[in-house]
Structures are given as C-alpha cells and as structure tokens.
Amino acid sequence: MLVDSVGDVTVTNDGATILSKLQVEHPAAKVLVDLAQHQDKEVGDGTTTVVILAAEFLKRGNGLVKKIHPTNVISGFRIAMRQATNYIRQNLSIPLASLPHDALLNCAKTAISSKIIGANSDHFANIIVNSLKRVGHTDASGRTKYPVGHVNILKAPGKSALESVLIEGYALNCTVSSQAMLKSITKAKIAFLDFGLEKPQLPHGISWQITDPSQAAAIYRREEAIIQERIKLIIDAGANVILTTRGLDDLAAKYLIDAGAIGVRRVEMSDMKHIAEATGGQIILTLADLEGIESFDVNLLGEAESVAQEKVASKELIIIRGPKSAKSSSIILRGANPVMLDEMERSVHDSLMAVKRVLESKEVVPGGGAVETAVAMHLETFAESLGTREQLAIAEFASAMLVIPKILSVNAAKDATDLVAKLCTLHTAAQKNPEKKQYSRYGLELFEGTVQDNVSAGVLEPTLSKLKSIKFATEAAISILRIDDLFRLNAEQEPDQHQGHGH
C-alpha cells in the first residue's frame, strides 16, 4: 500500500507501479526505476523480474570489482548475456503452433496468476485472449499486429470481479446528451469535434455595451443562428453522430434531435483519438479556415456499422461497433471499490501485453524459474571452458540467475534450497544427456512444493519477456558498474542580505 502526499492510496504488487510511486533520490536507484518503466513499455510484464536481476548482477559485480578489473567484469557480463539469449532462442523457446490450442489462455493465466485477479484467472484469461484476437489486423508489410490500445478498459465500481464482461466494439463511458435523441444508429458517420456546440462566449474582459433592448434580442438570435449553422454544416456533410470533447447545450441538442442525429459530449481525448483512428475519421479543432469561412469536409467523417447506447452491467454506455479501418473491443471491469479496480486494470494490461507478445512472436518458454535455471547451468558449463578472467564474471552471472527461482520459492513459503537444488540437477542432466532433454522444461510447482514439466502444466511466458529482462538488467548493471566516482553539486548559497551593514 502506497500513500502519497495528498493521501491518494495505491494498493499494488506491480513492480513498475511501486517504483514509479516512490520518491527515489539516489542516482543508481533511479537507473533501476527507469529500467522497470522501460520493461513495462517494451514488454508489459516482468517488471519485478528485471529489477531483481539487475540488483543481483550489481551485488555480485560489485564484489568482483574488488578482485578483478571492472573492464573484465563488464566484458564477462556481456559475453554471458549473449550466451544466455542465444541459448534461450535455440534450446528453450517453443513455437506456439506446436502447443495445444489453450496455450494462449495459459500464457494469460500465468501473467495474472500473482495478481489480484489470479483467483479468477479462467474468467479473465478468456476475456483477455478474445479481446486481443478481435483487434488483430495485418499491416502493409504482411505482419499481423495486435494493438493493445484498441482494447478499451472501463471501470465500474460495484458487484464482483466475475461480472466483468467483454464487449465487441469500442465502449465509451458516456451517454447521449439528451434523452429525446435516438439511442441507436446504423451505418453511422461520425464527426469528431474538439470544440463545443454551445452559445459562443465572449473572451475574458470583453463585454457588450447595449443601449437598445432590441440589440440584445438580435444578439441572442445571432448566437442561436451560429449554433444552427454549424450543426447544419456537419449534418449536410452526412454526419449522423457527433462526438465532442467539450459541451453540447440544450439548443444544439434540439437541432440534433430534429435532424435525427446523436450527440455525445465530454468525450475523453484519448478515447476520441482511438475511435477516430479505428473509424478512419479526423479530429478537427475548428470549422473555420484561415480566412474565417466555416465549412466541413466529408472526408473528415469516420464510419462504423452502428453506434448505440446500451445498458451493460447496470451502466449506460455508448458502444461503437464495426469501425471501418480497425477492429476494437472493450472490457468492463467490476470490483468492490476504485482502488481494487485500478489494480485490476493494471493486471489486465500486463496480461494483454504478454498475450500480445506471444501472438506476434509466436514463441513461448516454460515459466516457474525453468528458463533462469537452464541458463544458469549452461553458463556454469560455458565458464569452465574459458581460460580468461571473464570466467569469474560469467560464473557470477550464472549464480545471479538463480535468484528468480529462489525468490519464487521463498514467496510461496517453500524450502528454496531444496527446490532450486532439484531444478539444477534436472537441468544439468537435460544439457548433458540427450535422452533427458525433456527435463529442460521443468520448473517450480509451488502449490505442492515440487518440480514439474511446466509446458505440460500450462505455465508459459513470452520468449520476448525473458530475453528483454536479461538484456535490460545486464545493461543497467553494466551502466552502474562503469561508474568510478560520484560528484554531487550542491546549490549555490545565496549571500546574507544583512552582511556588511553592521547588523
């Protein structure tokens, strides 16, 4: 639980979130904070792993610097990193096509197993995998992409987490601006406005000086006419749905009702950008051109099969289905309170990113410490084949990799020494005896405190997550090990104003 200076509470076990909320001042610690943020941005999962690995590399590297030159340590770490990543690609990575159809679901379950929604992993894994599959599309180079940004996550306090639902289409946490408007439109043409459809307001400090009451009536009529003219321009271009980030007053709503159109106000800009991209429309800041003449180009409109206001999980939402350019889906999260919903959103996002990496790379590795143990055993054997001082650094790198299965065991209240020893024995046998190669898939099973074939058990992680964790952690450790001295520049002291005046 984190409480900031204004009293906002954050309850999380997400490594990147915890580090981003801390007020870190030490320069080396800031490198680790940036490291977690980078892992979160690149992969979306494994933020805690990468920080633990980097800290362990630093701890062991710092001890080695007292014995051998830092250049040898850094060189050894780089060699170990290349060996580790190559070994993972060639010996541990498993093509997704060779696994059962539920492999994607298992990846999603693995990503959320330690999160707040881990107890309901079956329910959320289905939602996550189906939502991502719906937004998949092929780009110009022929590659299939799964943009997580096209999966909109909405939070609705109340009810249980198991009542969270997946909706086909992009859901907006808004309603139509008037109950008299249509609730559904098919073959929708959508206008995206970043200005309000309200009576124009005079700039600050400017006011009317009216001497004749008829002048006031003329001003009111002109204000109404401006709104009517703007709406007519948009409707005449073919629009039947108007989304605006600002206000939409009763007079504008009346004109939209008369035209049989839908108006939605106070739409978040982030939502507006996603919808515009998905429907092929463009957001406009003003109807006026450089000469002040107002017009609306039909090419600015986005298209969708339907726009409707529907009741989902006891809440009214605007749902946009069948956008022209890209598919979209929405997840409605339900939970006890906003703090829980925020953590659920972070958990779902991490799992979405993990499944995205698997869908795009089509490769997975066994989880539960299997990869780290296999890499450690391989690097120990490799270090023995060298005759240079880098051998010591590679051996320390190998030992540092075992910190992951050790911490997993300790967190599950199991005997870490016994379990890690069993894993090391199995992975050594797998690398030395081709007949026991299946042991390379063995990892921890922490419910019973044993080891198991984690591929068969469905404990799977994206290959990319492991590769990036090792690379980022190594580079962060090396960047800190390179530092010889720290110079801290203190702020210049201001001279005493009373000095020299005899006070």
XYZ file of C-alpha atoms in Angstrom:
503
model
C 0.000 0.000 0.000
C 1.387 3.363 -1.099
C 0.040 6.669 0.224
C 1.218 9.864 -1.488
C 1.491 13.397 -0.100
C -2.162 14.231 -0.810
C -3.472 10.992 0.687
C -4.202 9.026 -2.510
C -3.898 5.285 -1.831
C -2.437 2.751 -4.272
C -2.585 -0.967 -3.485
C -0.481 -3.000 -5.954
C 2.124 -5.711 -6.399
C 3.171 -4.448 -9.839
C 6.894 -3.679 -9.751
C 6.812 -0.762 -12.199
C 3.904 0.900 -10.379
C 5.580 0.609 -6.974
C 8.859 2.067 -8.233
C 7.159 4.892 -10.152
C 5.330 5.980 -6.976
C 8.496 6.077 -4.844
C 10.389 9.334 -4.460
C 13.825 7.963 -5.288
C 16.804 10.311 -4.971
C 19.856 8.052 -5.297
C 21.187 8.172 -8.904
C 21.814 4.405 -9.095
C 18.320 3.689 -7.771
C 16.867 5.982 -10.452
C 18.514 3.773 -13.085
C 16.586 0.784 -11.684
C 13.326 2.770 -11.657
C 13.849 3.728 -15.310
C 14.682 0.098 -16.034
C 11.304 -1.083 -14.714
C 9.493 1.588 -16.730
C 11.367 0.553 -19.876
C 10.465 -3.116 -19.377
C 6.834 -2.148 -18.790
C 6.781 -0.141 -22.021
C 8.620 -2.716 -24.171
C 7.090 -5.958 -22.888
C 4.390 -5.025 -20.359
C 5.253 -7.859 -17.990
C 8.313 -8.946 -15.986
C 8.986 -5.551 -14.383
C 9.733 -7.051 -10.970
C 11.942 -9.734 -12.520
C 14.116 -7.266 -14.377
C 14.760 -5.142 -11.257
C 15.596 -8.203 -9.126
C 18.013 -9.488 -11.784
C 19.696 -6.092 -12.183
C 20.113 -5.751 -8.402
C 21.619 -9.251 -8.152
C 24.011 -8.573 -11.061
C 25.082 -5.367 -9.316
C 25.593 -7.105 -5.988
C 27.783 -9.819 -7.498
C 29.527 -7.467 -9.907
C 30.428 -5.104 -7.075
C 32.036 -7.978 -5.188
C 34.033 -8.987 -8.266
C 35.330 -5.454 -8.871
C 37.366 -5.792 -5.673
C 39.177 -8.818 -7.159
C 39.479 -8.138 -10.899
C 39.358 -5.061 -13.118
C 35.870 -3.650 -13.858
C 36.555 -3.982 -17.604
C 36.880 -7.756 -17.200
C 33.656 -7.883 -15.183
C 31.755 -5.858 -17.788
C 33.179 -7.914 -20.650
C 32.235 -11.139 -18.856
C 28.683 -9.916 -18.234
C 28.283 -9.029 -21.921
C 29.519 -12.475 -23.013
C 27.178 -14.129 -20.514
C 24.235 -12.052 -21.764
C 24.852 -13.078 -25.391
C 25.254 -16.726 -24.418
C 22.062 -16.631 -22.323
C 19.880 -15.047 -25.023
C 21.221 -17.383 -27.733
C 20.621 -20.427 -25.531
C 17.028 -19.344 -24.835
C 16.298 -18.854 -28.546
C 17.892 -22.115 -29.676
C 17.095 -24.541 -26.859
C 14.269 -23.253 -24.676
C 11.919 -21.323 -26.975
C 8.906 -23.349 -28.147
C 6.863 -22.444 -31.284
C 3.252 -21.639 -30.380
C 1.983 -23.807 -33.274
C 3.458 -26.956 -31.665
C 1.422 -26.482 -28.464
C -2.283 -27.188 -27.753
C -4.910 -24.549 -28.557
C -5.161 -23.472 -24.920
C -1.519 -22.274 -24.867
C -2.592 -18.636 -25.279
C -5.022 -18.958 -22.393
C -2.248 -20.486 -20.293
C 0.042 -17.531 -21.080
C -2.681 -15.145 -19.921
C -3.256 -17.189 -16.750
C 0.490 -17.223 -15.982
C 0.678 -13.422 -16.349
C -2.198 -12.828 -13.893
C -1.502 -15.716 -11.503
C 0.250 -13.482 -8.962
C -2.144 -10.544 -9.417
C -5.287 -9.524 -7.589
C -7.433 -11.317 -10.202
C -5.355 -14.520 -10.025
C -8.153 -16.396 -8.223
C -10.430 -15.761 -11.232
C -7.769 -16.458 -13.866
C -10.003 -18.716 -16.005
C -12.629 -15.985 -16.428
C -10.172 -13.173 -17.156
C -7.895 -15.250 -19.414
C -10.819 -15.855 -21.805
C -11.722 -12.163 -21.816
C -8.116 -11.086 -22.457
C -7.382 -13.551 -25.271
C -10.711 -12.947 -27.063
C -10.390 -9.153 -26.804
C -6.919 -9.193 -28.377
C -7.867 -11.619 -31.148
C -10.701 -9.293 -32.148
C -8.393 -6.309 -32.713
C -5.795 -8.214 -34.764
C -5.090 -6.830 -38.241
C -2.458 -7.245 -40.954
C -0.279 -4.227 -41.732
C 1.277 -3.185 -45.059
C 4.312 -5.460 -44.534
C 2.075 -8.523 -44.115
C 2.626 -8.893 -40.363
C -0.306 -9.416 -38.026
C -0.430 -6.786 -35.281
C -2.479 -6.774 -32.095
C -2.630 -3.162 -30.798
C -3.454 -3.154 -27.091
C -4.610 0.461 -27.464
C -7.650 -0.770 -29.418
C -8.834 -2.657 -26.322
C -10.644 -0.099 -24.186
C -10.803 -0.833 -20.443
C -13.660 0.723 -18.465
C -14.107 0.527 -14.693
C -17.480 0.343 -12.960
C -17.460 0.094 -9.133
C -19.834 -2.465 -7.673
C -20.576 -6.191 -7.907
C -17.908 -8.896 -8.115
C -14.890 -9.287 -10.381
C -16.544 -12.303 -12.035
C -19.170 -9.974 -13.507
C -16.549 -8.235 -15.646
C -17.528 -8.593 -19.309
C -16.095 -8.300 -22.820
C -17.936 -6.168 -25.380
C -17.426 -6.320 -29.125
C -16.864 -2.721 -30.172
C -15.426 0.410 -28.566
C -17.314 1.380 -25.395
C -17.459 4.982 -24.166
C -18.277 5.884 -20.590
C -20.783 8.484 -21.834
C -24.440 8.787 -22.786
C -26.336 10.789 -25.415
C -26.674 14.452 -24.442
C -30.486 14.326 -24.445
C -32.935 11.555 -23.629
C -35.046 12.627 -26.622
C -32.266 11.608 -29.043
C -32.170 8.327 -30.889
C -30.486 5.553 -28.880
C -29.156 3.665 -31.917
C -27.996 4.483 -35.442
C -26.827 2.047 -38.139
C -24.356 2.946 -40.904
C -23.025 5.666 -38.641
C -20.961 8.565 -39.965
C -19.147 10.177 -37.066
C -17.846 13.746 -36.722
C -15.057 14.332 -34.163
C -15.019 17.839 -32.685
C -12.506 19.332 -30.281
C -14.723 22.349 -29.649
C -18.115 22.841 -28.033
C -21.500 23.234 -29.686
C -22.628 25.930 -27.278
C -23.560 29.606 -27.393
C -20.321 31.461 -28.129
C -18.727 33.013 -25.052
C -17.039 36.407 -25.160
C -13.294 36.404 -24.328
C -12.362 37.302 -20.762
C -12.544 41.052 -20.100
C -14.806 41.817 -23.088
C -18.479 42.721 -22.630
C -21.374 44.121 -24.648
C -22.486 47.751 -24.190
C -26.179 47.713 -25.131
C -28.388 50.815 -25.187
C -31.410 49.409 -27.025
C -33.302 46.246 -25.853
C -33.773 45.226 -29.482
C -29.998 44.926 -29.792
C -29.970 42.289 -27.018
C -32.658 40.279 -28.817
C -30.623 40.471 -32.044
C -27.510 39.200 -30.214
C -29.426 36.223 -28.775
C -30.857 35.383 -32.192
C -27.411 35.550 -33.788
C -25.939 33.289 -31.097
C -28.648 30.727 -31.821
C -28.108 31.080 -35.558
C -24.343 30.408 -35.199
C -25.011 27.064 -33.452
C -27.685 26.162 -36.024
C -25.377 26.993 -38.951
C -22.513 24.924 -37.532
C -24.725 21.897 -36.912
C -26.238 22.248 -40.411
C -22.742 22.235 -41.952
C -21.867 18.992 -40.153
C -25.227 17.288 -40.824
C -25.234 18.307 -44.511
C -21.818 16.611 -44.878
C -23.527 13.326 -43.968
C -22.782 13.053 -40.250
C -25.408 11.389 -38.061
C -23.236 11.048 -34.911
C -21.309 13.937 -33.329
C -18.683 13.348 -30.635
C -17.221 16.387 -28.892
C -14.635 16.798 -26.151
C -16.428 19.920 -24.889
C -20.007 20.852 -24.093
C -23.182 20.487 -26.135
C -26.028 22.673 -24.841
C -29.798 22.179 -24.967
C -30.228 24.334 -28.078
C -27.651 22.273 -30.006
C -29.304 19.078 -28.725
C -32.678 20.320 -30.091
C -31.232 20.823 -33.578
C -29.596 17.361 -33.476
C -32.893 15.758 -32.398
C -34.692 17.497 -35.292
C -32.014 16.159 -37.680
C -32.279 12.604 -36.280
C -28.648 12.593 -35.134
C -26.862 11.539 -31.930
C -24.709 13.947 -29.937
C -22.265 12.849 -27.229
C -20.409 15.428 -25.131
C -17.388 15.414 -22.774
C -15.653 12.530 -24.579
C -12.095 11.933 -23.338
C -9.468 12.979 -25.890
C -7.676 9.608 -25.567
C -10.942 7.812 -26.464
C -11.597 10.248 -29.296
C -8.175 9.547 -30.835
C -8.681 5.762 -30.709
C -12.158 5.971 -32.254
C -11.015 8.380 -34.974
C -8.152 6.032 -35.860
C -10.435 2.978 -35.891
C -13.186 4.592 -37.985
C -10.931 6.487 -40.411
C -12.038 9.928 -39.241
C -10.137 13.036 -38.139
C -10.476 15.275 -35.099
C -10.999 18.950 -36.005
C -10.292 21.967 -33.795
C -12.471 24.465 -35.688
C -14.790 24.687 -38.678
C -13.166 27.939 -39.864
C -10.372 28.102 -42.435
C -7.560 30.678 -42.479
C -9.907 33.316 -43.884
C -12.529 32.689 -41.208
C -15.030 30.960 -43.528
C -16.651 27.933 -41.885
C -17.039 24.611 -43.743
C -16.943 20.864 -43.060
C -15.217 18.343 -45.340
C -16.964 14.992 -45.779
C -13.554 13.244 -45.731
C -13.212 14.105 -42.029
C -16.042 11.727 -41.088
C -15.394 8.307 -39.573
C -17.577 5.319 -40.445
C -18.937 2.456 -38.346
C -21.646 -0.175 -38.703
C -23.567 1.109 -35.685
C -23.463 3.484 -32.724
C -25.823 2.686 -29.864
C -26.446 3.491 -26.219
C -26.796 0.213 -24.347
C -27.071 -0.897 -20.743
C -24.069 -3.032 -19.796
C -23.537 -4.278 -16.254
C -26.127 -1.830 -14.839
C -24.496 1.118 -16.598
C -25.425 3.046 -19.770
C -22.588 3.161 -22.334
C -22.121 4.333 -25.915
C -20.878 1.366 -27.985
C -19.354 1.803 -31.453
C -19.408 -1.426 -33.465
C -17.842 -2.344 -36.807
C -15.476 0.615 -37.343
C -14.231 0.963 -40.933
C -10.441 0.966 -40.506
C -9.672 -1.193 -37.457
C -11.497 -3.539 -35.140
C -11.901 -2.756 -31.458
C -13.163 -4.334 -28.255
C -13.857 -3.210 -24.711
C -13.519 -4.772 -21.272
C -15.849 -3.621 -18.482
C -14.220 -4.322 -15.114
C -16.349 -4.690 -11.987
C -14.972 -4.564 -8.465
C -15.633 -3.541 -4.880
C -14.018 -0.094 -4.951
C -11.891 2.221 -7.140
C -8.598 1.097 -5.513
C -9.306 -2.530 -6.410
C -10.432 -1.566 -9.922
C -7.187 0.358 -10.548
C -5.153 -2.718 -9.612
C -7.406 -4.942 -11.755
C -6.796 -2.606 -14.706
C -3.010 -2.839 -14.242
C -3.242 -6.652 -14.014
C -5.361 -6.910 -17.181
C -2.999 -4.565 -19.039
C 0.051 -6.676 -18.093
C -1.692 -9.821 -19.279
C -2.823 -8.127 -22.521
C 0.778 -7.152 -23.241
C 2.057 -10.673 -22.507
C -0.524 -12.272 -24.827
C 0.205 -9.647 -27.494
C 3.913 -10.573 -27.458
C 3.065 -14.270 -27.783
C 0.618 -13.659 -30.655
C 3.125 -11.519 -32.567
C 6.305 -13.535 -31.927
C 4.532 -16.947 -31.796
C 7.097 -18.239 -29.279
C 6.856 -19.155 -25.594
C 9.136 -20.536 -22.886
C 8.310 -22.547 -19.736
C 7.808 -20.423 -16.616
C 8.304 -21.088 -12.924
C 12.064 -20.481 -12.919
C 12.775 -23.051 -15.678
C 14.478 -20.591 -18.038
C 16.637 -18.976 -15.360
C 17.822 -22.345 -14.023
C 18.587 -23.691 -17.510
C 20.562 -20.547 -18.379
C 22.483 -20.721 -15.069
C 23.515 -24.355 -15.673
C 24.523 -23.601 -19.262
C 26.625 -20.586 -18.256
C 28.402 -22.544 -15.491
C 29.452 -25.153 -18.056
C 30.428 -22.435 -20.527
C 32.500 -20.548 -17.922
C 34.563 -23.676 -17.228
C 35.580 -23.792 -20.904
C 37.195 -20.336 -20.729
C 40.705 -19.584 -19.557
C 40.398 -15.804 -19.119
C 39.373 -13.620 -16.206
C 35.914 -13.211 -17.754
C 35.306 -16.756 -16.484
C 34.743 -15.373 -12.966
C 32.200 -12.798 -14.161
C 30.265 -15.385 -16.203
C 30.158 -17.759 -13.207
C 28.785 -14.952 -11.003
C 26.253 -14.064 -13.726
C 25.112 -17.717 -13.726
C 24.702 -17.734 -9.936
C 22.756 -14.465 -10.095
C 20.205 -16.010 -12.483
C 19.171 -18.460 -9.742
C 17.791 -15.590 -7.653
C 14.463 -15.841 -9.529
C 13.592 -19.470 -8.585
C 14.887 -18.771 -5.044
C 12.563 -15.785 -4.574
C 9.620 -17.672 -6.109
C 10.159 -20.475 -3.578
C 10.513 -18.108 -0.613
C 7.354 -16.196 -1.602
C 5.439 -19.482 -1.597
C 6.825 -20.374 1.867
C 8.714 -23.378 0.475
C 12.268 -24.632 1.014
C 14.189 -22.649 -1.618
C 17.465 -24.534 -1.137
C 15.871 -27.926 -1.739
C 13.730 -26.895 -4.717
C 16.491 -24.973 -6.515
C 18.892 -27.883 -5.995
C 16.357 -30.263 -7.603
C 15.895 -27.899 -10.548
C 19.658 -27.550 -11.045
C 20.092 -31.338 -11.032
C 17.355 -31.841 -13.643
C 18.573 -29.086 -15.970
C 22.191 -30.280 -15.741
C 21.012 -33.780 -16.734
C 18.970 -32.321 -19.626
C 22.010 -30.484 -21.021
C 24.448 -33.376 -20.671
C 22.218 -36.312 -21.620
C 20.164 -36.014 -24.862
C 17.801 -38.739 -23.605
C 16.766 -36.484 -20.690
C 16.213 -33.367 -22.781
C 12.589 -33.127 -21.587
C 13.898 -32.024 -18.169
C 14.774 -28.630 -19.723
C 11.048 -27.800 -19.443
C 10.927 -28.442 -15.700
C 10.164 -25.584 -13.338
C 8.671 -24.965 -9.911
C 5.220 -26.130 -8.820
C 4.679 -24.056 -5.708
C 1.242 -25.266 -4.596
C 2.713 -28.635 -3.616
C 6.342 -27.517 -3.317
C 7.724 -29.791 -6.067
C 9.108 -29.522 -9.609
C 7.116 -30.350 -12.757
C 7.031 -30.111 -16.568
C 5.700 -26.581 -16.840
C 4.937 -26.820 -20.558
C 2.512 -29.688 -19.928
C 1.183 -27.883 -16.850
C 0.499 -24.744 -18.914
C 2.887 -22.397 -17.084
C 4.072 -20.415 -20.115
C 5.610 -16.983 -20.666
C 6.535 -14.945 -23.766
C 10.073 -15.641 -25.008
C 10.484 -11.907 -25.598
C 9.841 -11.159 -21.912
C 12.776 -13.343 -20.794
C 15.124 -12.031 -23.496
C 14.367 -8.391 -22.720
C 14.613 -8.943 -18.941
C 18.124 -10.376 -19.243
C 19.280 -7.713 -21.726
C 17.849 -4.734 -19.832
C 19.054 -5.991 -16.432
C 22.577 -6.613 -17.766
C 22.812 -3.199 -19.440
C 21.561 -1.428 -16.304
C 24.067 -3.269 -14.106
C 26.916 -2.503 -16.514
C 25.999 1.193 -16.707
C 26.274 1.441 -12.891
C 29.428 -0.716 -12.647
C 31.154 1.662 -15.076
C 30.876 4.496 -12.545
C 34.138 5.281 -10.725
C 33.210 8.344 -8.680
C 30.099 10.338 -7.801
C 30.247 14.136 -7.816
C 27.244 15.852 -6.274
C 26.882 19.575 -6.993
C 25.182 21.429 -4.154
C 23.098 24.535 -4.834
C 24.988 27.813 -4.554
C 24.430 29.529 -1.211
C 22.843 32.979 -1.522
C 24.789 35.721 0.328
C 23.263 37.098 3.526
C 21.394 40.312 2.672
C 22.311 41.908 6.026
C 26.051 41.176 5.701
C 28.244 44.323 5.715
C 25.526 46.658 7.083
C 26.608 46.448 10.722
C 23.521 44.445 11.819
